[in-house]
């Protein structure tokens, strides 16, 4: 489960051999987690407000292609 990026309030990771659709996990420091779709950066699972992970979503938007490539590589 490689951590792709760290932020003050959370970290972003992509799991190997994970299920579709392509997504990443945002793990907050308080233990909560959100799954975010790479294609549209929408929270698809988790009890997390967008404002709580805004930094991670901004970073993900700027790095969307890399996230998609990384997800595909980790599924092999």
PDB file of C-alpha atoms in Angstrom:
ATOM      1  CA  UNK A   1       0.000   0.000   0.000  1.00  0.00           C
ATOM      2  CA  UNK A   2       2.295   2.737  -1.190  1.00  0.00           C
ATOM      3  CA  UNK A   3       1.720   6.200   0.161  1.00  0.00           C
ATOM      4  CA  UNK A   4       1.710   8.495  -2.851  1.00  0.00           C
ATOM      5  CA  UNK A   5       1.602  11.870  -1.062  1.00  0.00           C
ATOM      6  CA  UNK A   6       1.448  13.196   2.501  1.00  0.00           C
ATOM      7  CA  UNK A   7      -0.383  16.280   3.714  1.00  0.00           C
ATOM      8  CA  UNK A   8      -0.680  17.851   7.182  1.00  0.00           C
ATOM      9  CA  UNK A   9      -4.090  16.304   7.878  1.00  0.00           C
ATOM     10  CA  UNK A  10      -3.986  13.153   5.713  1.00  0.00           C
ATOM     11  CA  UNK A  11      -2.082  10.888   3.369  1.00  0.00           C
ATOM     12  CA  UNK A  12      -3.001   9.568  -0.061  1.00  0.00           C
ATOM     13  CA  UNK A  13      -2.378   5.972  -1.091  1.00  0.00           C
ATOM     14  CA  UNK A  14      -3.247   3.498  -3.828  1.00  0.00           C
ATOM     15  CA  UNK A  15      -3.632  -0.166  -2.950  1.00  0.00           C
ATOM     16  CA  UNK A  16      -2.213  -2.963  -5.094  1.00  0.00           C
ATOM     17  CA  UNK A  17      -4.736  -5.452  -6.503  1.00  0.00           C
ATOM     18  CA  UNK A  18      -7.647  -3.165  -5.651  1.00  0.00           C
ATOM     19  CA  UNK A  19     -11.118  -3.228  -7.171  1.00  0.00           C
ATOM     20  CA  UNK A  20     -12.481  -0.973  -9.928  1.00  0.00           C
ATOM     21  CA  UNK A  21     -13.210   1.812 -10.543  1.00  0.00           C
ATOM     22  CA  UNK A  22      -9.720   3.346 -10.422  1.00  0.00           C
ATOM     23  CA  UNK A  23      -9.511   5.217  -7.130  1.00  0.00           C
ATOM     24  CA  UNK A  24      -7.210   6.299  -4.342  1.00  0.00           C
ATOM     25  CA  UNK A  25      -7.608   6.280  -0.588  1.00  0.00           C
ATOM     26  CA  UNK A  26      -7.299   9.370   1.580  1.00  0.00           C
ATOM     27  CA  UNK A  27      -6.505   8.453   5.182  1.00  0.00           C
ATOM     28  CA  UNK A  28      -7.096  11.226   7.668  1.00  0.00           C
ATOM     29  CA  UNK A  29      -4.954  11.502  10.776  1.00  0.00           C
ATOM     30  CA  UNK A  30      -7.996  10.741  12.965  1.00  0.00           C
ATOM     31  CA  UNK A  31      -8.434   7.305  11.344  1.00  0.00           C
ATOM     32  CA  UNK A  32     -11.252   8.092   8.911  1.00  0.00           C
ATOM     33  CA  UNK A  33     -10.868   7.168   5.265  1.00  0.00           C
ATOM     34  CA  UNK A  34     -12.340   8.214   1.925  1.00  0.00           C
ATOM     35  CA  UNK A  35     -12.116   6.521  -1.444  1.00  0.00           C
ATOM     36  CA  UNK A  36     -11.878   8.994  -4.309  1.00  0.00           C
ATOM     37  CA  UNK A  37     -12.499   8.183  -7.965  1.00  0.00           C
ATOM     38  CA  UNK A  38      -9.505   9.154 -10.097  1.00  0.00           C
ATOM     39  CA  UNK A  39     -11.578  10.023 -13.173  1.00  0.00           C
ATOM     40  CA  UNK A  40     -13.776  12.684 -11.560  1.00  0.00           C
ATOM     41  CA  UNK A  41     -12.195  13.170  -8.098  1.00  0.00           C
ATOM     42  CA  UNK A  42     -15.521  12.377  -6.433  1.00  0.00           C
ATOM     43  CA  UNK A  43     -15.685  10.780  -2.992  1.00  0.00           C
ATOM     44  CA  UNK A  44     -17.216   7.362  -3.630  1.00  0.00           C
ATOM     45  CA  UNK A  45     -16.955   5.979  -0.106  1.00  0.00           C
ATOM     46  CA  UNK A  46     -16.388   7.360   3.374  1.00  0.00           C
ATOM     47  CA  UNK A  47     -17.756   9.867   5.833  1.00  0.00           C
ATOM     48  CA  UNK A  48     -15.409  12.713   4.952  1.00  0.00           C
ATOM     49  CA  UNK A  49     -16.357  16.223   3.853  1.00  0.00           C
ATOM     50  CA  UNK A  50     -14.705  17.590   0.720  1.00  0.00           C
ATOM     51  CA  UNK A  51     -13.401  20.569   2.701  1.00  0.00           C
ATOM     52  CA  UNK A  52     -11.496  18.172   5.004  1.00  0.00           C
ATOM     53  CA  UNK A  53      -9.458  16.777   2.115  1.00  0.00           C
ATOM     54  CA  UNK A  54      -9.354  19.852  -0.124  1.00  0.00           C
ATOM     55  CA  UNK A  55      -5.524  19.900  -0.203  1.00  0.00           C
ATOM     56  CA  UNK A  56      -5.417  16.257  -1.293  1.00  0.00           C
ATOM     57  CA  UNK A  57      -8.072  16.838  -3.965  1.00  0.00           C
ATOM     58  CA  UNK A  58      -6.243  19.884  -5.322  1.00  0.00           C
ATOM     59  CA  UNK A  59      -3.021  17.886  -5.513  1.00  0.00           C
ATOM     60  CA  UNK A  60      -4.867  14.968  -7.138  1.00  0.00           C
ATOM     61  CA  UNK A  61      -6.339  17.241  -9.804  1.00  0.00           C
ATOM     62  CA  UNK A  62      -2.856  18.444 -10.741  1.00  0.00           C
ATOM     63  CA  UNK A  63      -1.563  14.834 -10.758  1.00  0.00           C
ATOM     64  CA  UNK A  64      -4.566  12.960 -12.151  1.00  0.00           C
ATOM     65  CA  UNK A  65      -2.675  11.303 -15.027  1.00  0.00           C
ATOM     66  CA  UNK A  66       0.050  10.029 -12.693  1.00  0.00           C
ATOM     67  CA  UNK A  67      -2.597   8.641 -10.296  1.00  0.00           C
ATOM     68  CA  UNK A  68      -4.322   6.786 -13.146  1.00  0.00           C
ATOM     69  CA  UNK A  69      -1.024   5.329 -14.336  1.00  0.00           C
ATOM     70  CA  UNK A  70      -0.018   4.317 -10.815  1.00  0.00           C
ATOM     71  CA  UNK A  71      -3.379   2.637 -10.200  1.00  0.00           C
ATOM     72  CA  UNK A  72      -3.016   0.618 -13.425  1.00  0.00           C
ATOM     73  CA  UNK A  73       0.573  -0.386 -12.626  1.00  0.00           C
ATOM     74  CA  UNK A  74      -0.378  -1.598  -9.154  1.00  0.00           C
ATOM     75  CA  UNK A  75      -3.172  -3.777 -10.524  1.00  0.00           C
ATOM     76  CA  UNK A  76      -0.782  -5.978 -12.542  1.00  0.00           C
TER      77      UNK A  76
END
